[in-house]
PDB file of C-alpha atoms in Angstrom:
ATOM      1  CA  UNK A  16     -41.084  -1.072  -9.807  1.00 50.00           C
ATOM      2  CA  UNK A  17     -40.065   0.382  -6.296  1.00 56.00           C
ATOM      3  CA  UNK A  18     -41.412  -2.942  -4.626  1.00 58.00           C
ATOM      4  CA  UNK A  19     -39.472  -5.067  -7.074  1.00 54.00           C
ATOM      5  CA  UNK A  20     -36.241  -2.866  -6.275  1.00 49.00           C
ATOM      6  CA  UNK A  21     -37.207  -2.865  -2.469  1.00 53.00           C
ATOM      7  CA  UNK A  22     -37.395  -6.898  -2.911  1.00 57.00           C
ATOM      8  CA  UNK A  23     -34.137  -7.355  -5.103  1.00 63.00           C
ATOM      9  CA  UNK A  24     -31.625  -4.701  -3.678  1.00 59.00           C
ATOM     10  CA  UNK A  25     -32.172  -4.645   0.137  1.00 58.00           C
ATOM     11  CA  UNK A  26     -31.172  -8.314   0.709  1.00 63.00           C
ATOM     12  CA  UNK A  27     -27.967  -7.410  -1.462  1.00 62.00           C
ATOM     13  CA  UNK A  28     -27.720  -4.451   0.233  1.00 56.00           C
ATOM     14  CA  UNK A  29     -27.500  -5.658   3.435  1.00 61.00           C
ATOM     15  CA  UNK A  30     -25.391  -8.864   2.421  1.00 60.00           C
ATOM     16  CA  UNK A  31     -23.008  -5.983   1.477  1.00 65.00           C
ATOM     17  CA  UNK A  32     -22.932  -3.395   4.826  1.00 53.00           C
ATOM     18  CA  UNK A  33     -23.646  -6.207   7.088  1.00 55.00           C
ATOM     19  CA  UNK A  34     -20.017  -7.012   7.465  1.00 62.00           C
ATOM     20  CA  UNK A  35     -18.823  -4.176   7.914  1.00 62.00           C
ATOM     21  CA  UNK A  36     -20.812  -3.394  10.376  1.00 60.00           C
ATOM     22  CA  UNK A  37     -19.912  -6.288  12.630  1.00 59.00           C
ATOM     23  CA  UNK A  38     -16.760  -5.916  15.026  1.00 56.00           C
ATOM     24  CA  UNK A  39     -13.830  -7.789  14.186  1.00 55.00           C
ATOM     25  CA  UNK A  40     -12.723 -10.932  16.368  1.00 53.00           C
ATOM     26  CA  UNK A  41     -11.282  -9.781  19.209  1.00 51.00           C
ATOM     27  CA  UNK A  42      -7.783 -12.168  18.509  1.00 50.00           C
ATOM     28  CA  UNK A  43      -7.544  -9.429  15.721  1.00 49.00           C
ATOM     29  CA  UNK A  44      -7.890  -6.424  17.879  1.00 49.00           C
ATOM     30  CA  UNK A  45      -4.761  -7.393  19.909  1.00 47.00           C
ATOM     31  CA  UNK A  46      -1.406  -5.542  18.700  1.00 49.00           C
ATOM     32  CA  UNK A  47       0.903  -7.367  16.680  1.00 50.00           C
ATOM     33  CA  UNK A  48       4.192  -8.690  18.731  1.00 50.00           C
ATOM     34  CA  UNK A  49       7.354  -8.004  17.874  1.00 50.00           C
ATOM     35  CA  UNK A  50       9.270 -11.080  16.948  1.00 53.00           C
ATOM     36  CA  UNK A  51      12.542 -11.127  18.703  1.00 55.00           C
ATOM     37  CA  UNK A  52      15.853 -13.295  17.271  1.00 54.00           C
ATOM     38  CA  UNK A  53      16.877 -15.758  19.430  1.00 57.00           C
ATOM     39  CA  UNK A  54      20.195 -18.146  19.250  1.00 58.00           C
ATOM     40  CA  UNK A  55      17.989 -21.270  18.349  1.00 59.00           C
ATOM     41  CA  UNK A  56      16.417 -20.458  14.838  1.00 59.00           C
ATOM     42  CA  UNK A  57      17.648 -22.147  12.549  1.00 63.00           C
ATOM     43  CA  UNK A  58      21.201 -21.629  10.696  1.00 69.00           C
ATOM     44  CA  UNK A  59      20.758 -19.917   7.561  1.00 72.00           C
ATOM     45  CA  UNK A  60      17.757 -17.250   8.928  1.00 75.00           C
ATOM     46  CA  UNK A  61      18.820 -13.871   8.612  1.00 79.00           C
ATOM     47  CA  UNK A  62      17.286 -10.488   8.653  1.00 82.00           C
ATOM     48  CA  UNK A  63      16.779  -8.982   4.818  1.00 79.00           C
ATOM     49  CA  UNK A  64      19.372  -6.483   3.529  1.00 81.00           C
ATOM     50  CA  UNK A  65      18.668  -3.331   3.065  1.00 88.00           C
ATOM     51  CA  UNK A  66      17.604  -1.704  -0.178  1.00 86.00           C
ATOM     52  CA  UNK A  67      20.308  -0.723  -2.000  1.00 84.00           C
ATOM     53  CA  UNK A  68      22.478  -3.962  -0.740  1.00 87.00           C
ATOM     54  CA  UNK A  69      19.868  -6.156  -2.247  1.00 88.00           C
ATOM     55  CA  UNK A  70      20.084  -4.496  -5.714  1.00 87.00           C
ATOM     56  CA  UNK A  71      23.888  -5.152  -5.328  1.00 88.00           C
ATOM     57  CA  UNK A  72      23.102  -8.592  -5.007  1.00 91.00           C
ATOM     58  CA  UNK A  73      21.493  -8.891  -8.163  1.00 92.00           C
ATOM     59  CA  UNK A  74      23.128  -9.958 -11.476  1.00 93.00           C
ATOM     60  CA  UNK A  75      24.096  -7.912 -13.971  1.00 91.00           C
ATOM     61  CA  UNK A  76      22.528  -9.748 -18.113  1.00 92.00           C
ATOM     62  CA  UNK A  77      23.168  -8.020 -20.984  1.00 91.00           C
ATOM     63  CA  UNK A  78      20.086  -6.218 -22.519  1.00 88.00           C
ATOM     64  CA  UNK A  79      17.593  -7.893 -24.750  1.00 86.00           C
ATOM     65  CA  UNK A  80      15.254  -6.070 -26.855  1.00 83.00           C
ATOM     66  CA  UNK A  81      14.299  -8.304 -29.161  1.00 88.00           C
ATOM     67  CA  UNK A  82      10.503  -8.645 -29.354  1.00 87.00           C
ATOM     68  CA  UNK A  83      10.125  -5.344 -27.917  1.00 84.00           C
ATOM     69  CA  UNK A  84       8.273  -2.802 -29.533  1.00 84.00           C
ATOM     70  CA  UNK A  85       6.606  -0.004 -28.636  1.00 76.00           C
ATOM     71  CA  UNK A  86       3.698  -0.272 -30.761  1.00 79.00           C
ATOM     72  CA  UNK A  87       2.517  -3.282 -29.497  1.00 81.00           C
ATOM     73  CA  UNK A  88       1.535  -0.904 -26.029  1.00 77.00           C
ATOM     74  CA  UNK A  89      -1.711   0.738 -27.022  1.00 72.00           C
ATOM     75  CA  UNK A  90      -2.166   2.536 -23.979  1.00 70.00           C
ATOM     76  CA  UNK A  91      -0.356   5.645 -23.894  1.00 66.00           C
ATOM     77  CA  UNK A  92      -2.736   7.899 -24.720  1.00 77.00           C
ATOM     78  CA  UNK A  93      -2.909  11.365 -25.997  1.00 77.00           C
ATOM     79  CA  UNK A  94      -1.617  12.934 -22.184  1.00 80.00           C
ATOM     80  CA  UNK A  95      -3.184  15.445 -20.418  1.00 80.00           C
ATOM     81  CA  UNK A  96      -2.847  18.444 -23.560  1.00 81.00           C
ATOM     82  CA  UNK A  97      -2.963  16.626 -26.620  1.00 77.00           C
ATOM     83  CA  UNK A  98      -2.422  19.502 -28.675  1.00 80.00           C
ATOM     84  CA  UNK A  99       1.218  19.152 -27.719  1.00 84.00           C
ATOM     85  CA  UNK A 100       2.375  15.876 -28.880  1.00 86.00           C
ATOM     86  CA  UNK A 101       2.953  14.743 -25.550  1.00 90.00           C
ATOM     87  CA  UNK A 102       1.609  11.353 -24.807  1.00 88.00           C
ATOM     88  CA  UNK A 103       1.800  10.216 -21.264  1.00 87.00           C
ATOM     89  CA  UNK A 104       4.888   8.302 -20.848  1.00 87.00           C
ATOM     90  CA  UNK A 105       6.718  11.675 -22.326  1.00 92.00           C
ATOM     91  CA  UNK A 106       4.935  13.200 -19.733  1.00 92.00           C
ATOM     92  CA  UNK A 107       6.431  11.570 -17.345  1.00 92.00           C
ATOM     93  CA  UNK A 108      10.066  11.698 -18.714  1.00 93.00           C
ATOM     94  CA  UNK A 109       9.581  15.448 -18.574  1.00 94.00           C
ATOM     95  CA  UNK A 110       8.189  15.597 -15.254  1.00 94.00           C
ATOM     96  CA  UNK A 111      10.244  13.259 -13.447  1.00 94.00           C
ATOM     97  CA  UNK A 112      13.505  15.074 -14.503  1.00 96.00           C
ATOM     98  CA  UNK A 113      15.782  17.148 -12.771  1.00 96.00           C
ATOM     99  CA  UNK A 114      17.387  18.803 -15.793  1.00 96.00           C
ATOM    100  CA  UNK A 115      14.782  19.301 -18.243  1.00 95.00           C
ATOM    101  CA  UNK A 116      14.745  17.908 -21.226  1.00 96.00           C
ATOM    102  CA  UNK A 117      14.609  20.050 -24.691  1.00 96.00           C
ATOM    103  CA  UNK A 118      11.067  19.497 -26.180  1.00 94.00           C
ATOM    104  CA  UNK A 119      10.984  20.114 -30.568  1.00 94.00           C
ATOM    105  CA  UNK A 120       8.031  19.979 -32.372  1.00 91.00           C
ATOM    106  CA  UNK A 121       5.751  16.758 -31.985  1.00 88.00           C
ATOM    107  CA  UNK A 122       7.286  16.597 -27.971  1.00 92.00           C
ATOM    108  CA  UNK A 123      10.605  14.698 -29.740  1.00 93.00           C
ATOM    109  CA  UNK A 124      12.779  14.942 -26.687  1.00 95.00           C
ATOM    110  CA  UNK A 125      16.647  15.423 -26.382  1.00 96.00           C
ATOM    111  CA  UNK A 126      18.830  15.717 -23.426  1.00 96.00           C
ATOM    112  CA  UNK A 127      17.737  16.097 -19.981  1.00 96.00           C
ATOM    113  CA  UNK A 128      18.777  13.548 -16.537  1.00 96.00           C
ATOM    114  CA  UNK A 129      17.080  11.754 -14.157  1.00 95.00           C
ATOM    115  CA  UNK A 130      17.525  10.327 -10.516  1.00 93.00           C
ATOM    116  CA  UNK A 131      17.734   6.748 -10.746  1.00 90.00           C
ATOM    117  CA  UNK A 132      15.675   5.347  -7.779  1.00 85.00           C
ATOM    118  CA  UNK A 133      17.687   2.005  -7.989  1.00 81.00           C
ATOM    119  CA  UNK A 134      21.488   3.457  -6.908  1.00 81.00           C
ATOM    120  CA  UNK A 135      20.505   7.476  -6.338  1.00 83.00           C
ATOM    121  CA  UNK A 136      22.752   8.414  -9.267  1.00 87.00           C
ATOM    122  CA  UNK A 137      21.545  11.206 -11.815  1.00 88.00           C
TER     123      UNK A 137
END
């Protein structure tokens, strides 16, 4: 059983170290240049926006919810204490919040903001 191992799993084995064990090329091992604007690129080329001035660039729909629903996303589980009612994405309303919200029986939560990441407004 060992031989047939030795036979199967050391070619594999070494089909799987064997590259990384072997240096890269060397046109990889030379440092990235900087590119540097010049006056002749092309009209129309421009560096990206920042963060928050690309989210002000982007339209405003009305929401949709139809066809949502919840219960059609099996995979919030029971959380880390499921004694408490808590499944994970409660979880994470309640730790991602900077004014906690109230928690009643069977983790039903009221009140409470958060820090939207998209304009830094609580």
């Amino acid at each position: 059983m060992i031989k047939n191992l030795m036979l199967r799993g050391l070619p594999a084995l070494t089909l799987t170290v064997l590259p990384l064990l072997t240096a890269a090329p060397a046109a990889h091992s030379a440092p990235a240049q900087t590119r540097v604007a010049t006056a002749a690129e092309p009209a129309g080329v421009r560096a990206p926006p920042p963060l928050f001035a690309a989210i002000d660039q982007l339209p405003v729909a009305a929401e949709h919810r139809e066809g949502y629903k919840r219960d059609l996303y099996k995979h919030w589980n029971k959380g880390l204490n499921a004694g408490d009612g808590c499944d994970t994405r409660k979880e994470v309303i309640l730790t991602e919040a900077v004014e906690a919200p109230q928690v009643a029986a069977g983790c039903k939560l009221t009140g409470g903001s958060w820090r939207s990441a998209y304009d830094d407004v609580v």
